[in-house]
Amino acid sequence: DFPVCDEKQIDKKLEERMQLAQKISSMVLSLRKKSAIRVRQPLSRIMIPVLNEENKKQIQLVEHLILHEVNVKGVEFITESDGILVKNIKPNFKTLGPRFGKMMKPIAAAITAMTQEQICALESKGTIQLMVEGSLQTIEITDVDIFAQDIPGWAVANEGLVTIALDITISEELYNEGLARDFVNRIQNIRKEQNFDVTDTIDLLVERKDQVSDALLKNINYICSETLANTLNIVEKLDSNAFEIELADGILININVKNKK
């Protein structure tokens, strides 16, 4: 027999948080794809406008899950009053037509003329009253489409009441970390191909190549920890037994992996 459901164990707040985490993660990954930035490349921050303190708290409780999933360093919360994100609004004629009939056109014009404060109020409360041809008309959130304008250096997305802006500027430090992550991935693949045991330690030799060598040395602790490497040394030349691996942007380097088993 199937057990009887204990509805007292259902945590609606937890479900809401997880839905938020999934939605925000999906939006960030879509922006990465649109901007042609691979997931292994770390980015600095996501900017999220919050509707109220409860909304902010819900996201904060799953913030670590989101950042881990999308490989971003941090979340910056803003409010509509900060004026960083400018919202645009347009009428949703599919819902306005059946609801307002002949009044649809003047109501659509009133919606288009809404201020940033009115748009914010509609998003937070779900409805707003507009004066149209001498009478108050109640506009619902489903009667409109709201979207944020792009910001230079950021990619912006909207889905329902959730808006996110992803900082797509890649500093030299972030780029180097991305190369290091690529390098770790290639070493892990070599470990599997060579049938290394998961506990086997290794020594790494890397043929010198300008920016790659600097990127690896600046992230040496991370690389050694992830690959179980005792040492990582940069050398001028490797012998014919070296592996050639490809990192981001088609960068080719030669490496030698020595098993310390």
Coordinates of C-alpha atoms in Angstrom, one line a residue:
D1 CA 0.0 0.0 0.0
F2 CA 1.1 3.5 -0.7
P3 CA 1.6 5.7 2.4
V4 CA -0.8 8.5 3.2
C5 CA 0.4 12.0 2.5
D6 CA 1.2 14.1 5.5
E7 CA 0.3 17.6 4.3
K8 CA 1.9 19.1 7.4
Q9 CA 5.2 18.2 5.9
I10 CA 4.6 20.3 2.7
D11 CA 6.8 23.5 2.8
K12 CA 5.2 26.0 0.4
K13 CA 7.9 28.6 1.1
L14 CA 10.6 26.0 0.2
E15 CA 8.8 25.2 -3.0
E16 CA 8.6 28.9 -3.9
R17 CA 12.3 29.3 -3.2
M18 CA 13.3 26.4 -5.3
Q19 CA 11.1 27.6 -8.2
L20 CA 12.8 31.0 -7.9
A21 CA 16.3 29.3 -7.9
Q22 CA 15.4 27.3 -11.0
K23 CA 13.9 30.2 -12.9
I24 CA 16.8 32.6 -12.1
S25 CA 19.4 29.9 -13.0
S26 CA 17.7 29.1 -16.2
M27 CA 17.5 32.8 -17.1
V28 CA 21.2 33.4 -16.4
L29 CA 22.2 30.3 -18.4
S30 CA 20.1 31.6 -21.3
L31 CA 21.9 34.9 -21.2
R32 CA 25.2 33.2 -21.1
K33 CA 24.3 31.3 -24.3
K34 CA 23.0 34.4 -25.9
S35 CA 26.2 36.2 -25.1
A36 CA 28.3 33.2 -26.2
I37 CA 30.0 32.9 -22.8
R38 CA 30.7 29.3 -21.8
V39 CA 29.5 28.2 -18.3
R40 CA 33.1 27.3 -17.2
Q41 CA 34.0 31.0 -17.5
P42 CA 33.3 32.7 -14.2
L43 CA 31.4 36.0 -14.2
S44 CA 31.4 38.6 -11.4
R45 CA 27.7 39.3 -10.5
I46 CA 24.0 39.1 -11.2
M47 CA 21.9 42.1 -10.5
I48 CA 18.3 41.4 -9.3
P49 CA 15.6 44.0 -8.7
V50 CA 13.5 42.9 -5.7
L51 CA 9.8 43.7 -5.3
N52 CA 9.9 43.7 -1.5
E53 CA 11.8 42.4 1.5
E54 CA 10.1 39.0 1.4
N55 CA 11.1 38.5 -2.2
K56 CA 14.7 39.5 -1.3
K57 CA 14.8 37.0 1.6
Q58 CA 13.4 34.2 -0.5
I59 CA 16.2 34.7 -3.1
Q60 CA 18.9 35.1 -0.5
L61 CA 18.0 31.7 1.0
V62 CA 18.8 30.0 -2.3
E63 CA 21.5 32.4 -3.5
H64 CA 24.3 29.8 -3.0
L65 CA 22.5 27.3 -5.2
I66 CA 22.0 29.8 -8.0
L67 CA 25.7 31.0 -7.9
H68 CA 27.0 27.5 -7.9
E69 CA 24.8 26.5 -10.8
V70 CA 25.6 29.4 -13.1
N71 CA 29.2 30.0 -12.1
V72 CA 28.8 33.7 -11.0
K73 CA 30.6 35.2 -8.0
G74 CA 27.8 37.2 -6.3
V75 CA 24.3 38.6 -6.4
E76 CA 23.6 42.4 -6.1
F77 CA 20.0 43.3 -5.0
I78 CA 18.5 46.6 -6.1
T79 CA 15.1 48.2 -5.8
E80 CA 13.2 50.0 -8.5
S81 CA 13.9 53.3 -6.8
D82 CA 17.7 52.9 -7.5
G83 CA 17.0 53.8 -11.1
I84 CA 19.6 51.4 -12.5
L85 CA 17.1 49.3 -14.5
V86 CA 14.6 51.2 -16.7
K87 CA 11.4 49.3 -17.3
N88 CA 9.3 49.5 -20.5
I89 CA 5.7 48.5 -20.6
K90 CA 3.3 47.6 -23.4
P91 CA -0.3 46.6 -23.6
N92 CA -1.3 42.9 -23.9
F93 CA -4.1 43.2 -26.4
K94 CA -5.2 39.6 -25.9
T95 CA -6.4 40.3 -22.4
L96 CA -7.4 44.0 -22.9
G97 CA -9.7 43.4 -25.8
P98 CA -12.1 40.9 -24.1
R99 CA -12.1 43.0 -20.9
F100 CA -12.5 46.5 -22.1
G101 CA -14.0 46.3 -25.6
K102 CA -14.3 49.8 -27.1
M103 CA -12.2 51.2 -24.3
M104 CA -9.2 49.1 -25.3
K105 CA -7.4 51.8 -27.4
P106 CA -7.5 54.7 -24.8
I107 CA -6.6 52.2 -22.0
A108 CA -3.7 50.9 -24.2
A109 CA -2.5 54.5 -24.6
A110 CA -2.7 55.1 -20.8
I111 CA -0.6 51.9 -20.2
T112 CA 2.0 53.0 -22.7
A113 CA 2.3 56.4 -20.8
M114 CA 2.8 54.8 -17.4
T115 CA 5.7 56.1 -15.3
Q116 CA 8.5 54.0 -13.7
E117 CA 6.8 54.5 -10.3
Q118 CA 3.5 53.2 -11.7
I119 CA 5.1 50.2 -13.4
C120 CA 6.8 49.4 -10.1
A121 CA 3.5 49.6 -8.2
L122 CA 1.8 47.3 -10.7
E123 CA 4.6 44.7 -10.4
S124 CA 4.5 44.7 -6.6
K125 CA 0.8 44.9 -6.1
G126 CA -0.5 43.0 -9.2
T127 CA -3.0 45.8 -10.1
I128 CA -3.2 49.5 -10.6
Q129 CA -5.9 52.0 -11.3
L130 CA -5.5 54.4 -14.2
M131 CA -7.7 57.4 -15.0
V132 CA -8.9 56.9 -18.6
E133 CA -11.3 59.3 -20.2
G134 CA -12.6 60.5 -16.9
S135 CA -13.1 57.1 -15.2
L136 CA -10.8 54.9 -13.1
Q137 CA -9.9 51.6 -14.8
T138 CA -8.2 48.7 -13.0
I139 CA -5.3 47.3 -14.9
E140 CA -4.0 43.8 -13.9
I141 CA -0.5 42.5 -14.3
T142 CA -1.7 40.1 -17.0
D143 CA -2.9 43.1 -19.1
V144 CA 0.6 44.2 -19.8
D145 CA 4.1 43.0 -20.8
I146 CA 6.9 44.5 -18.8
F147 CA 10.6 44.3 -19.8
A148 CA 13.8 46.0 -18.8
Q149 CA 16.0 48.0 -21.2
D150 CA 19.5 46.7 -21.8
I151 CA 22.5 48.3 -19.9
P152 CA 25.9 48.6 -21.6
G153 CA 28.1 45.7 -20.4
W154 CA 25.1 43.8 -19.1
A155 CA 22.7 41.2 -20.5
V156 CA 19.1 41.7 -19.2
A157 CA 16.2 39.2 -19.2
N158 CA 12.6 39.2 -17.9
E159 CA 10.3 36.3 -17.1
G160 CA 7.0 37.1 -15.4
L161 CA 7.8 39.2 -12.4
V162 CA 11.5 38.2 -12.3
T163 CA 14.1 40.5 -13.9
I164 CA 17.8 39.8 -13.9
A165 CA 20.9 41.6 -15.3
L166 CA 24.1 39.6 -15.8
D167 CA 27.4 41.4 -15.8
I168 CA 29.1 40.1 -18.9
T169 CA 32.3 42.0 -18.6
I170 CA 35.2 39.6 -18.2
S171 CA 38.3 41.0 -16.4
E172 CA 41.7 39.5 -16.8
E173 CA 41.4 37.9 -13.4
L174 CA 38.1 36.2 -14.4
Y175 CA 39.5 35.2 -17.8
N176 CA 42.5 33.5 -16.1
E177 CA 40.2 31.7 -13.7
G178 CA 38.2 30.5 -16.7
L179 CA 41.4 29.1 -18.3
A180 CA 42.3 27.4 -15.1
R181 CA 38.9 25.7 -14.9
D182 CA 39.3 24.5 -18.5
F183 CA 42.7 23.2 -17.6
V184 CA 41.3 21.3 -14.6
N185 CA 38.6 19.7 -16.9
R186 CA 41.2 18.5 -19.4
I187 CA 43.4 17.0 -16.6
Q188 CA 40.4 15.2 -15.2
N189 CA 39.7 13.7 -18.6
I190 CA 43.3 12.6 -19.0
R191 CA 43.1 10.9 -15.5
K192 CA 40.0 9.0 -16.7
E193 CA 41.6 8.0 -20.0
Q194 CA 44.8 6.8 -18.3
N195 CA 42.7 4.8 -15.7
F196 CA 44.1 6.6 -12.8
D197 CA 42.6 5.8 -9.4
V198 CA 40.6 8.6 -7.9
T199 CA 43.1 8.8 -5.0
D200 CA 46.2 8.8 -7.2
T201 CA 48.3 11.9 -7.0
I202 CA 50.1 13.4 -10.0
D203 CA 52.8 15.8 -11.0
L204 CA 52.1 18.3 -13.8
L205 CA 54.5 19.7 -16.3
V206 CA 53.2 22.5 -18.7
E207 CA 55.1 23.9 -21.7
R208 CA 55.4 27.6 -21.3
K209 CA 52.9 29.8 -23.2
D210 CA 52.6 33.4 -22.2
Q211 CA 49.1 34.2 -20.7
V212 CA 48.3 30.5 -20.1
S213 CA 51.3 30.0 -17.9
D214 CA 50.5 33.1 -15.9
A215 CA 46.8 32.0 -15.5
L216 CA 47.8 28.6 -14.3
L217 CA 50.3 29.9 -11.8
K218 CA 47.9 32.4 -10.4
N219 CA 45.4 29.6 -9.8
I220 CA 47.9 26.9 -8.8
N221 CA 46.3 26.1 -5.5
Y222 CA 42.8 25.5 -7.1
I223 CA 44.3 23.4 -9.9
C224 CA 46.4 21.2 -7.6
S225 CA 43.5 20.7 -5.2
E226 CA 41.0 19.7 -7.9
T227 CA 43.4 17.4 -9.8
L228 CA 45.3 15.9 -6.8
A229 CA 48.5 17.3 -8.2
N230 CA 51.6 17.5 -5.9
T231 CA 53.3 19.9 -8.2
L232 CA 52.7 22.1 -11.3
N233 CA 55.8 23.3 -13.0
I234 CA 56.2 25.4 -16.1
V235 CA 59.0 24.2 -18.5
E236 CA 60.4 25.6 -21.7
K237 CA 60.0 22.4 -23.7
L238 CA 58.4 18.9 -23.3
D239 CA 59.3 15.7 -25.0
S240 CA 57.2 13.8 -27.6
N241 CA 55.3 12.0 -24.8
A242 CA 53.4 15.2 -23.9
F243 CA 49.6 15.6 -24.3
E244 CA 48.3 18.5 -26.4
I245 CA 45.2 20.0 -25.0
E246 CA 42.9 22.8 -26.1
L247 CA 41.6 25.5 -23.8
A248 CA 39.2 28.4 -24.4
D249 CA 39.5 30.4 -27.6
G250 CA 41.4 27.6 -29.3
I251 CA 44.5 27.9 -27.2
L252 CA 46.7 24.8 -27.5
I253 CA 49.2 23.8 -24.9
N254 CA 51.4 20.8 -24.2
I255 CA 51.4 19.0 -20.8
N256 CA 52.8 16.0 -19.2
V257 CA 51.0 14.1 -16.4
K258 CA 53.1 11.9 -14.2
N259 CA 51.3 9.4 -12.0
K260 CA 52.7 9.3 -8.4
K261 CA 51.0 6.0 -7.6

